[in-house]
Tab-separated table of N, CA, C and O in Angstrom:
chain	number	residue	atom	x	y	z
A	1	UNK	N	0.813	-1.189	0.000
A	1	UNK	CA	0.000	0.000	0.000
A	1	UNK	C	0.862	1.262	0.000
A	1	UNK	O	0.563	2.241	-0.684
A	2	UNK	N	2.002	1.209	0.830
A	2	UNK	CA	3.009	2.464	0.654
A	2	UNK	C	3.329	2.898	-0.525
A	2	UNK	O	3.342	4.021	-1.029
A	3	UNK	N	3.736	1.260	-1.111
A	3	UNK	CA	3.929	1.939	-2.636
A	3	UNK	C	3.232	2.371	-3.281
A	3	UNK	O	3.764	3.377	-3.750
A	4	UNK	N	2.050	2.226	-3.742
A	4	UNK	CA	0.920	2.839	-4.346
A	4	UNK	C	0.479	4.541	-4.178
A	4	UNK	O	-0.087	5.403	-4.850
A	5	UNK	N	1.151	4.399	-2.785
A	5	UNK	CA	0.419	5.560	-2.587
A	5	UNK	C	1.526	6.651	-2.565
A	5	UNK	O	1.219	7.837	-2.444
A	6	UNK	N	3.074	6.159	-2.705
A	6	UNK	CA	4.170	6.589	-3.233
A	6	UNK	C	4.317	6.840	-4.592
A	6	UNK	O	5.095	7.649	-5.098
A	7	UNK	N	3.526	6.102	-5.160
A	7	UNK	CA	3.895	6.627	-6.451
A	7	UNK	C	2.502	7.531	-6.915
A	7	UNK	O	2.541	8.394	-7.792
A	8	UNK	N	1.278	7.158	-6.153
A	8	UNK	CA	0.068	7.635	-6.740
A	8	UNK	C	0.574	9.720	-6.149
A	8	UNK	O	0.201	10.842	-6.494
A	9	UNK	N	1.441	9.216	-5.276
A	9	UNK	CA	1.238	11.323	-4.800
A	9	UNK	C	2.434	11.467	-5.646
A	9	UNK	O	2.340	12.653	-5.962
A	10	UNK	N	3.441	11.046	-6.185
A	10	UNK	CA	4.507	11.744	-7.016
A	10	UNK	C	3.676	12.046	-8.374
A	10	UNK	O	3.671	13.198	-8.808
A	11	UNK	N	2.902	10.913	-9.112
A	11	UNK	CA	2.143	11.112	-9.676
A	11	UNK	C	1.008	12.563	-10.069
A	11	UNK	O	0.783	13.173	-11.114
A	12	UNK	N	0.570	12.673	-8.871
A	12	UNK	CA	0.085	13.506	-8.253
A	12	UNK	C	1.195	15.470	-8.287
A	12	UNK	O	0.783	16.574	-8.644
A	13	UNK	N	1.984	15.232	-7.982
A	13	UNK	CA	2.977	16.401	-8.149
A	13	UNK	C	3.366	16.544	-9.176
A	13	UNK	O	3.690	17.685	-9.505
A	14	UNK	N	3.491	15.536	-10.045
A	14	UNK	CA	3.942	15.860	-11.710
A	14	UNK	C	2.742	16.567	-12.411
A	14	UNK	O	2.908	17.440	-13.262
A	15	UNK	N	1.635	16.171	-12.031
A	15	UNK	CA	0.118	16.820	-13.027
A	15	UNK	C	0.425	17.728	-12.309
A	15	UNK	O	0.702	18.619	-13.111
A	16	UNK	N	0.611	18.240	-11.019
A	16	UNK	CA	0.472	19.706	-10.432
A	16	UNK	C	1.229	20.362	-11.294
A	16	UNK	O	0.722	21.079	-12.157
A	17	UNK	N	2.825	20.164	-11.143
A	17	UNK	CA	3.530	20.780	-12.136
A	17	UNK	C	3.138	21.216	-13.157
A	17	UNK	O	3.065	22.422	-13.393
A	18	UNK	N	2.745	20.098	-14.123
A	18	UNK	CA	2.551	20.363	-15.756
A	18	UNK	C	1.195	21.511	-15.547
A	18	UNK	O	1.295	22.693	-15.876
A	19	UNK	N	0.179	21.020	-15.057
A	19	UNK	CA	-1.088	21.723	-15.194
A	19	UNK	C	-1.211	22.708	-13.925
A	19	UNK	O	-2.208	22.656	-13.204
A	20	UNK	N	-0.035	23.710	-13.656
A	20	UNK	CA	-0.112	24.793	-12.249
A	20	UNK	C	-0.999	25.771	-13.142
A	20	UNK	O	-0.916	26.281	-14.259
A	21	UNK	N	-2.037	25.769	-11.892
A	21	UNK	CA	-2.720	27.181	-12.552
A	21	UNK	C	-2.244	28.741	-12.438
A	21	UNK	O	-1.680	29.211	-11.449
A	22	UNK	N	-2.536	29.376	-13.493
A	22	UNK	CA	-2.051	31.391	-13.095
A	22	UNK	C	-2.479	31.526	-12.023
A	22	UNK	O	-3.438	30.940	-11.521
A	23	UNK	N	-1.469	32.705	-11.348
A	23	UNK	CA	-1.454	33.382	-10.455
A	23	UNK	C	-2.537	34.494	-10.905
A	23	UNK	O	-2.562	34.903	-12.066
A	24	UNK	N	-3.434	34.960	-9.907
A	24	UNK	CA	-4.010	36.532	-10.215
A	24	UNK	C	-3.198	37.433	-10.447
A	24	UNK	O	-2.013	37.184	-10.220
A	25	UNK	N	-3.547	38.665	-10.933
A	25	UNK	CA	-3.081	39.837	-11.193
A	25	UNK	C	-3.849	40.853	-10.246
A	25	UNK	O	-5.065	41.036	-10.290
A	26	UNK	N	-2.871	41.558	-9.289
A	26	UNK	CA	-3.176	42.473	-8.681
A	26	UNK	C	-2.458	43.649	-9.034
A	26	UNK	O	-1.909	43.591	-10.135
A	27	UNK	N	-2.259	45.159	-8.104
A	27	UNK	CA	-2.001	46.259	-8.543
A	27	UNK	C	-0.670	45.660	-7.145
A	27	UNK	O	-0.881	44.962	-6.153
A	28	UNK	N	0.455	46.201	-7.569
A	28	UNK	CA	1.185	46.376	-6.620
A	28	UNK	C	1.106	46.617	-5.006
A	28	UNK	O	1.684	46.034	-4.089
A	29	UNK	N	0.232	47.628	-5.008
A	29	UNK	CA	0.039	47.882	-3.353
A	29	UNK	C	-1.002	46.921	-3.056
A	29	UNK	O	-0.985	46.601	-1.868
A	30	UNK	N	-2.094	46.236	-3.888
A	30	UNK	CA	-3.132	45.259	-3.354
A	30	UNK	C	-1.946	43.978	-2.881
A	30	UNK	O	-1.870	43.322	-1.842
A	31	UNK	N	-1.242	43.971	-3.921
A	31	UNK	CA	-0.412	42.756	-3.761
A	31	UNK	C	0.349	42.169	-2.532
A	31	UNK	O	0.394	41.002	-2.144
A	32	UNK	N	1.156	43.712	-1.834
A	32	UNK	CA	1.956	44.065	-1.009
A	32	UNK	C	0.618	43.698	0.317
A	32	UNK	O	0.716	42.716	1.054
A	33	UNK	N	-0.306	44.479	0.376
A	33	UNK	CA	-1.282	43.699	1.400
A	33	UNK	C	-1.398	42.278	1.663
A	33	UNK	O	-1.154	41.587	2.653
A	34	UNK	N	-1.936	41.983	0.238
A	34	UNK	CA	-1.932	40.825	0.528
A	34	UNK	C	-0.921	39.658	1.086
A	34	UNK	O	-1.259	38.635	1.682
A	35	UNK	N	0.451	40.090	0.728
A	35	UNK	CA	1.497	39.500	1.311
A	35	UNK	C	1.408	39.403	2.567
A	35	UNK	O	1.464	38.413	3.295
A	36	UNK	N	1.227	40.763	2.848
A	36	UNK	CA	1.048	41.292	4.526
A	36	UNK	C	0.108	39.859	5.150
A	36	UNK	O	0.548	38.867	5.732
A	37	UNK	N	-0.988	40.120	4.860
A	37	UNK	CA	-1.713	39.270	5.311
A	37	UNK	C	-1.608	37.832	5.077
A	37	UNK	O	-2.321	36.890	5.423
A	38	UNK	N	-0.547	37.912	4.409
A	38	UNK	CA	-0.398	35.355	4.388
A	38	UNK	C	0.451	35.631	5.128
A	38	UNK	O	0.620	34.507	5.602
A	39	UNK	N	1.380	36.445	5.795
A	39	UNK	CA	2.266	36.139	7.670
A	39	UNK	C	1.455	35.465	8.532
A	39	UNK	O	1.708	34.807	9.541
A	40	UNK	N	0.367	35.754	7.933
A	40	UNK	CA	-0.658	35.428	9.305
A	40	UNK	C	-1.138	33.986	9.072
A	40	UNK	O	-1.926	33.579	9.927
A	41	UNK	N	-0.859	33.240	8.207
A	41	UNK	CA	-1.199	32.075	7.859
A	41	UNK	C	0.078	30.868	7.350
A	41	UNK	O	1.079	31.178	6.704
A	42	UNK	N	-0.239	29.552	7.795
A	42	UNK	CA	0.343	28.675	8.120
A	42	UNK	C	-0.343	27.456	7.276
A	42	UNK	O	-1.569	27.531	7.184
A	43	UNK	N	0.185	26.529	6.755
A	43	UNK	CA	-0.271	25.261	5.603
A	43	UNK	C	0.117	24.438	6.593
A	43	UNK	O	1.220	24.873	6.927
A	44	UNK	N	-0.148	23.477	7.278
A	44	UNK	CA	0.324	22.361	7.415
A	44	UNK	C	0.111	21.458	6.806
A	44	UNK	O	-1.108	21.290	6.770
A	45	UNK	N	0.888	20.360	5.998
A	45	UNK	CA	0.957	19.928	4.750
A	45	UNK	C	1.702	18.287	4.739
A	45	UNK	O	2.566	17.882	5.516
A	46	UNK	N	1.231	17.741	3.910
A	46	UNK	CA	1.852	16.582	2.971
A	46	UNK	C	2.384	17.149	1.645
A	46	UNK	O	1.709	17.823	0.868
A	47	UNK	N	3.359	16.884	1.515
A	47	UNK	CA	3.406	17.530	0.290
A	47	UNK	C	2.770	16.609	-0.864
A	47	UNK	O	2.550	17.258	-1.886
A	48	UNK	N	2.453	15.374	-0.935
A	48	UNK	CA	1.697	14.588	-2.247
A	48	UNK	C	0.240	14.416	-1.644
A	48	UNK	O	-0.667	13.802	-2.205
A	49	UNK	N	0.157	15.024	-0.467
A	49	UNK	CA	-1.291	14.606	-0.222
A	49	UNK	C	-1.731	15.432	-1.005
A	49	UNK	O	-1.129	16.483	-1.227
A	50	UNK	N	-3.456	14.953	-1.871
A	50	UNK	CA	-4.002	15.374	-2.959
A	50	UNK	C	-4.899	16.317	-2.448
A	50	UNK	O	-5.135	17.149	-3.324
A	51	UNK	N	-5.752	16.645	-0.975
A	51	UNK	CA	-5.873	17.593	-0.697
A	51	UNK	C	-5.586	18.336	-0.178
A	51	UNK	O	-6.316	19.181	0.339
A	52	UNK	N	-3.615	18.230	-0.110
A	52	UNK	CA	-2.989	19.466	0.140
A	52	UNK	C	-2.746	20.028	-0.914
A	52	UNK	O	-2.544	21.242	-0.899
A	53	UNK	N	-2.698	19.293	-2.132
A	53	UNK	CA	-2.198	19.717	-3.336
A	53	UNK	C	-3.631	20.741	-3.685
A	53	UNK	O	-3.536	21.948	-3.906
A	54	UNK	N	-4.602	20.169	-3.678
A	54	UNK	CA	-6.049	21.531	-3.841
A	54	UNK	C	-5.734	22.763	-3.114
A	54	UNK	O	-5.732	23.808	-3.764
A	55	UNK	N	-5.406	22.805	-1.577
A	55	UNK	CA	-4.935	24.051	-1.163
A	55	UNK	C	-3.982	24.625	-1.589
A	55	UNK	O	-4.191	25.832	-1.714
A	56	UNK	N	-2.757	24.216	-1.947
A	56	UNK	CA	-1.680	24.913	-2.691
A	56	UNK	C	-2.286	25.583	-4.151
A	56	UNK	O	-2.187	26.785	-4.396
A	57	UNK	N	-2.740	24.884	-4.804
A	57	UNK	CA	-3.122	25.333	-6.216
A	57	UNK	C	-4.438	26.442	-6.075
A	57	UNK	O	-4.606	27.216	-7.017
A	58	UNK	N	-5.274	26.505	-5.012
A	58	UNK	CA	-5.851	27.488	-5.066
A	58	UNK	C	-5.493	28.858	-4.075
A	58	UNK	O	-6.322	29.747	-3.879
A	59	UNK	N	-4.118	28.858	-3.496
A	59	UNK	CA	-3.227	29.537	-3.331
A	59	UNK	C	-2.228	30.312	-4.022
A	59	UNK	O	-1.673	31.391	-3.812
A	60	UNK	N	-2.157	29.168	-5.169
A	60	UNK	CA	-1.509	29.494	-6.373
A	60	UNK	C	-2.309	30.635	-6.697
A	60	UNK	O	-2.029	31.806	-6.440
A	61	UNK	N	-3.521	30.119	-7.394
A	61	UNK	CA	-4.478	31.009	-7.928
A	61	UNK	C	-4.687	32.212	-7.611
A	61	UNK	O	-5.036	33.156	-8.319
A	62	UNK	N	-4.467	32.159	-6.530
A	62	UNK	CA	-5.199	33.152	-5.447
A	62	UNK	C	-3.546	34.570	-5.556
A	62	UNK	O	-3.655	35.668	-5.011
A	63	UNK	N	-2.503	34.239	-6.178
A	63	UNK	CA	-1.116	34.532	-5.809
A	63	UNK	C	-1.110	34.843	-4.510
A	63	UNK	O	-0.899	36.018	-4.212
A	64	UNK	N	-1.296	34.046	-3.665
A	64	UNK	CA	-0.787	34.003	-2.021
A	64	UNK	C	-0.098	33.287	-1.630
A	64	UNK	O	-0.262	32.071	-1.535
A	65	UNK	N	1.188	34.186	-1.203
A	65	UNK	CA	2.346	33.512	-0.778
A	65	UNK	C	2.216	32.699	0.589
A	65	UNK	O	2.647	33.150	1.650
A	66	UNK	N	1.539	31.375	0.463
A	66	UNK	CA	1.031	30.571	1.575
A	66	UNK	C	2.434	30.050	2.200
A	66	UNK	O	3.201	29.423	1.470
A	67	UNK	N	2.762	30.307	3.532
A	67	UNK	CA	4.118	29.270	4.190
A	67	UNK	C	3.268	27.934	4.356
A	67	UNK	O	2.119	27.814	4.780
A	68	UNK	N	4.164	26.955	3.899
A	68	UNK	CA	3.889	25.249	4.114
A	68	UNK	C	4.619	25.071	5.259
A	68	UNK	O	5.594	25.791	5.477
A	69	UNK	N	4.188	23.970	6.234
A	69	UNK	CA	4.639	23.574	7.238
A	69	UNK	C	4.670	21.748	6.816
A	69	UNK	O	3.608	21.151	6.640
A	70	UNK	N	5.972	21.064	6.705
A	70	UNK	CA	5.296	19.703	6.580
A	70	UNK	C	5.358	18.940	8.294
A	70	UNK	O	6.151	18.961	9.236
A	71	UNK	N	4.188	18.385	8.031
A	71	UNK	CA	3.410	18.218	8.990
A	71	UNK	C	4.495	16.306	9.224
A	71	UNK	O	4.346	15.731	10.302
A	72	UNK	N	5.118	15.862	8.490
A	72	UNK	CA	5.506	14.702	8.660
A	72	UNK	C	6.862	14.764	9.897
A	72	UNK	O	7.207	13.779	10.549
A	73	UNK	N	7.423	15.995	10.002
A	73	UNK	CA	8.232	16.371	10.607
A	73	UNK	C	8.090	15.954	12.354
A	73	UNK	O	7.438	16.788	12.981
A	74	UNK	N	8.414	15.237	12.854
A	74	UNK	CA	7.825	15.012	14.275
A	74	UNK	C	7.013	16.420	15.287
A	74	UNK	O	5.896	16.559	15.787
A	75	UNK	N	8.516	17.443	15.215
A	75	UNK	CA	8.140	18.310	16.100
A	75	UNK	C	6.549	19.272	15.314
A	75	UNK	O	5.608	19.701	15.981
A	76	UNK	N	6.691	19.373	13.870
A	76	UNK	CA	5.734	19.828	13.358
A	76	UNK	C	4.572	19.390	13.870
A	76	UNK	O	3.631	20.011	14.362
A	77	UNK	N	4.783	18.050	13.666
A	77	UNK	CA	3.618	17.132	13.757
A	77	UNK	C	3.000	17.132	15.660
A	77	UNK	O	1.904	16.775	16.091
A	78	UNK	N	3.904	17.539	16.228
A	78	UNK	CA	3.398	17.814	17.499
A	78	UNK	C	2.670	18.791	17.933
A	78	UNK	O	1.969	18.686	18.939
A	79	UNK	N	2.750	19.784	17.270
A	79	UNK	CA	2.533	21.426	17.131
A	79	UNK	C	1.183	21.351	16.775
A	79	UNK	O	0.319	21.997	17.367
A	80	UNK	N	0.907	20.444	15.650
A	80	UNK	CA	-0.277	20.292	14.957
A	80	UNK	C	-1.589	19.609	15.981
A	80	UNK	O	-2.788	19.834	15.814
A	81	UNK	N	-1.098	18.902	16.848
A	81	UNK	CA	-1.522	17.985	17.257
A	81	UNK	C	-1.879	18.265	18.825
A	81	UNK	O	-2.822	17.821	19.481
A	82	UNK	N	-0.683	19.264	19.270
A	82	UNK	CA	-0.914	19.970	20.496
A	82	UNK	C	-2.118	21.669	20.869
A	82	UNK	O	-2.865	22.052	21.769
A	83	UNK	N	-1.720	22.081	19.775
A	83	UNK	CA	-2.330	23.222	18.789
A	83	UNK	C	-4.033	22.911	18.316
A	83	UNK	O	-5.161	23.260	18.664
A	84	UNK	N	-3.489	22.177	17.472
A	84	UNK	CA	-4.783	22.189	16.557
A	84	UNK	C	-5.459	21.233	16.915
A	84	UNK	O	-6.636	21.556	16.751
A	85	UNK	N	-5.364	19.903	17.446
A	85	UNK	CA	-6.183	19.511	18.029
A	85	UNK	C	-6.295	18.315	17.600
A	85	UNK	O	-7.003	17.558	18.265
A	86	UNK	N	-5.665	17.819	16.426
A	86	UNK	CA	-5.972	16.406	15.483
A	86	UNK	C	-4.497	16.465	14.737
A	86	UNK	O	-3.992	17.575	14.569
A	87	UNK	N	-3.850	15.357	14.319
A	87	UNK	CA	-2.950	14.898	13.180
A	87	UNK	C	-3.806	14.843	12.141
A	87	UNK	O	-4.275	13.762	11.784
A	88	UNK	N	-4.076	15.860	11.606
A	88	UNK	CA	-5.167	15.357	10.108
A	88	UNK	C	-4.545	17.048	8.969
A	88	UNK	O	-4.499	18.169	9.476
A	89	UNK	N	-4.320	16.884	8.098
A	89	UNK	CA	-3.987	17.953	6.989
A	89	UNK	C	-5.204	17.684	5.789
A	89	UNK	O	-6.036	16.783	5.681
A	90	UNK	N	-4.979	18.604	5.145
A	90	UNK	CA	-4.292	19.785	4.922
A	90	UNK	C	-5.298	20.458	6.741
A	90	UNK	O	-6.250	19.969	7.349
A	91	UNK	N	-4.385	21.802	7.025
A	91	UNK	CA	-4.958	22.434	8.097
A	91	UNK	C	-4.039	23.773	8.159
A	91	UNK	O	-2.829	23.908	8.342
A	92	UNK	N	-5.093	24.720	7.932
A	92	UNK	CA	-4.331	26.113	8.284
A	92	UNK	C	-4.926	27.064	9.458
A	92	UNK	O	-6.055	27.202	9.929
A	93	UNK	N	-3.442	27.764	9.767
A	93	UNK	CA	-3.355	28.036	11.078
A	93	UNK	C	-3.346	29.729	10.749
A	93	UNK	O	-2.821	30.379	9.845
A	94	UNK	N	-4.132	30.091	11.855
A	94	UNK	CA	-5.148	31.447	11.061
A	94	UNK	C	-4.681	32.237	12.434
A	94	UNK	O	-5.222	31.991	13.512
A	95	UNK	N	-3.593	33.237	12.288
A	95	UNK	CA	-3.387	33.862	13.534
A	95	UNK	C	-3.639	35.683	12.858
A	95	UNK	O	-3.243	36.356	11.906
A	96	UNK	N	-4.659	35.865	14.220
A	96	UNK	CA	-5.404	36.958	13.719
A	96	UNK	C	-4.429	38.421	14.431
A	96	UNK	O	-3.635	38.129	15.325
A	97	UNK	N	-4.516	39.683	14.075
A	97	UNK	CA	-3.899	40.685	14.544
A	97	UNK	C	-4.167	40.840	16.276
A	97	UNK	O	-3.662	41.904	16.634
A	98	UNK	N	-4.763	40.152	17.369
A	98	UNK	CA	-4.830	40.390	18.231
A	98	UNK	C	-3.993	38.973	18.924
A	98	UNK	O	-4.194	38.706	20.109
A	99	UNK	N	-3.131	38.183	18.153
A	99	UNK	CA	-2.736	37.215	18.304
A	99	UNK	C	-3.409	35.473	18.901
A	99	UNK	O	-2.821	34.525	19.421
A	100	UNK	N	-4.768	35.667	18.543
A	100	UNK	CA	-6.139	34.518	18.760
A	100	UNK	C	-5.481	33.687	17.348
A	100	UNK	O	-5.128	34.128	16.254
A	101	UNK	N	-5.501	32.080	18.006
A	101	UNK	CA	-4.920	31.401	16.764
A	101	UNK	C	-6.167	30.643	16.596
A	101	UNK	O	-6.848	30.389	17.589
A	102	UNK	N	-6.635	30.139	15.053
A	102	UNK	CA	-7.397	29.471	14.749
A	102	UNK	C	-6.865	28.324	13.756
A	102	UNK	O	-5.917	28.445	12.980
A	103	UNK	N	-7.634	27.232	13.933
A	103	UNK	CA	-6.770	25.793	13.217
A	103	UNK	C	-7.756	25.663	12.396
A	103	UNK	O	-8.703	25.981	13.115
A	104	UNK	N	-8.152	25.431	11.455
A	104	UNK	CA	-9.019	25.005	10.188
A	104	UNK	C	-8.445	23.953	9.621
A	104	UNK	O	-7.315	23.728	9.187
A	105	UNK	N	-9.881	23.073	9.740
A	105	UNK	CA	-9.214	21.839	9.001
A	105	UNK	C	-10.142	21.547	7.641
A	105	UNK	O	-11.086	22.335	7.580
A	106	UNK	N	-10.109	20.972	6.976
A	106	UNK	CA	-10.629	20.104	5.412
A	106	UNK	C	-10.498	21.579	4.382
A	106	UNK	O	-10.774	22.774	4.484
A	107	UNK	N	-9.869	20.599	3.307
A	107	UNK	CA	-9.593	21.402	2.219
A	107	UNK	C	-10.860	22.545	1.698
A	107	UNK	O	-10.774	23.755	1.494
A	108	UNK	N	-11.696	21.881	1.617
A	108	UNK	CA	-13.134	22.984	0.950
A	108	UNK	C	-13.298	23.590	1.658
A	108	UNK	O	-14.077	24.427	1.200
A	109	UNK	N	-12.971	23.921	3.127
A	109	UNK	CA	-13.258	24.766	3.967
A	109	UNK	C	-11.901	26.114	3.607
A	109	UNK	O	-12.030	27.332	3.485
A	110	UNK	N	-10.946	25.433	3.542
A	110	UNK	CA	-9.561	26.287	3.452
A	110	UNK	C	-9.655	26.840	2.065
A	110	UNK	O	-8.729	27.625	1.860
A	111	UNK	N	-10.472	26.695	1.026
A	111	UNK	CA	-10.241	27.291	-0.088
A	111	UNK	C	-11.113	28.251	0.138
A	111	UNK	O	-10.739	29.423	0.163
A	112	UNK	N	-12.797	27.797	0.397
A	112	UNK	CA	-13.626	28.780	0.891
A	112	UNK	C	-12.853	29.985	1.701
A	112	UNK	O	-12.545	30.981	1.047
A	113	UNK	N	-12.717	29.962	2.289
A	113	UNK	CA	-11.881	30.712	3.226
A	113	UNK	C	-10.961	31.892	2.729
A	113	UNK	O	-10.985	33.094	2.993
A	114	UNK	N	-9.895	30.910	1.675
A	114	UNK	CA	-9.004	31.976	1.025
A	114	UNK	C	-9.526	32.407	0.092
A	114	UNK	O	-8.716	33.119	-0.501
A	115	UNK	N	-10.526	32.378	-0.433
A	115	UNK	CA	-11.587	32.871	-1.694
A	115	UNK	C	-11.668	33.876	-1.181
A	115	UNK	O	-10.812	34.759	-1.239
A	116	UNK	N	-12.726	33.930	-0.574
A	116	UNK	CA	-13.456	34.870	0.139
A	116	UNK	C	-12.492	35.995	1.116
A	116	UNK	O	-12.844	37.099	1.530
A	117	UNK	N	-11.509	35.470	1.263
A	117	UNK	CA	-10.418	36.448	2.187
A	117	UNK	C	-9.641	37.443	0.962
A	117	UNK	O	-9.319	38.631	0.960
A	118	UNK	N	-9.522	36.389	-0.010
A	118	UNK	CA	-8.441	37.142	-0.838
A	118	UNK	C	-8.677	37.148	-2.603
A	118	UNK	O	-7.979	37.590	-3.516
A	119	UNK	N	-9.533	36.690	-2.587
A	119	UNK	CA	-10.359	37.037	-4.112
A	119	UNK	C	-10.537	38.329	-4.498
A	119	UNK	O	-11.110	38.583	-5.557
């Protein structure tokens, strides 16, 4: 089963590659905000998991410079787990200007999210 699923997520990263979607086009200073505002956000990640790969690509989309955290990392993986509440990804970590952290988990929720934040 490892293997399968070793080759099914490399698999998986090569179509990302070939088929990465455009970045938006913003005005410089929208852009510069928006940068501002992905500090405040955190990926914790697989990198071949297929619905981490949906959050990245609609990050892509979105041109938001999302930080990845891989979550396979022990201490990561503790953080995630101490923090957020579950070992489960994709999951982003939503720290707001009054320093209140929020953990969001499942992909359709995290795209919703960055849609609507940064569309």
């Amino acid at each position: 089963m490892k293997v399968i699923r070793l080759v099914l997520g490399q698999l998986i990263l090569l179509l990302n590659a070939i088929f990465s979607p455009r970045a938006m086009k913003r005005s410089e200073d929208a852009q510069q905000q928006v940068n501002d505002q992905a500090k405040q956000l955190q990926l914790y990640q697989f990198e071949s998991c297929p619905f981490c790969v949906k959050v990245r690509r609609s990050a892509k989309r979105l041109n938001l410079p999302l930080a990845t955290v891989d979550a396979k990392q022990a201490d990561n993986e503790q953080v995630l787990i101490e923090q957020g509440g579950k070992r489960k990804v994709p999951c982003l970590r939503i720290e707001d200007e009054s320093g209140q952290v929020k953990w969001m988990y499942e992909s359709n929720d995290i795209v919703a999210y960055l849609e609507q934040r940064f569309a």
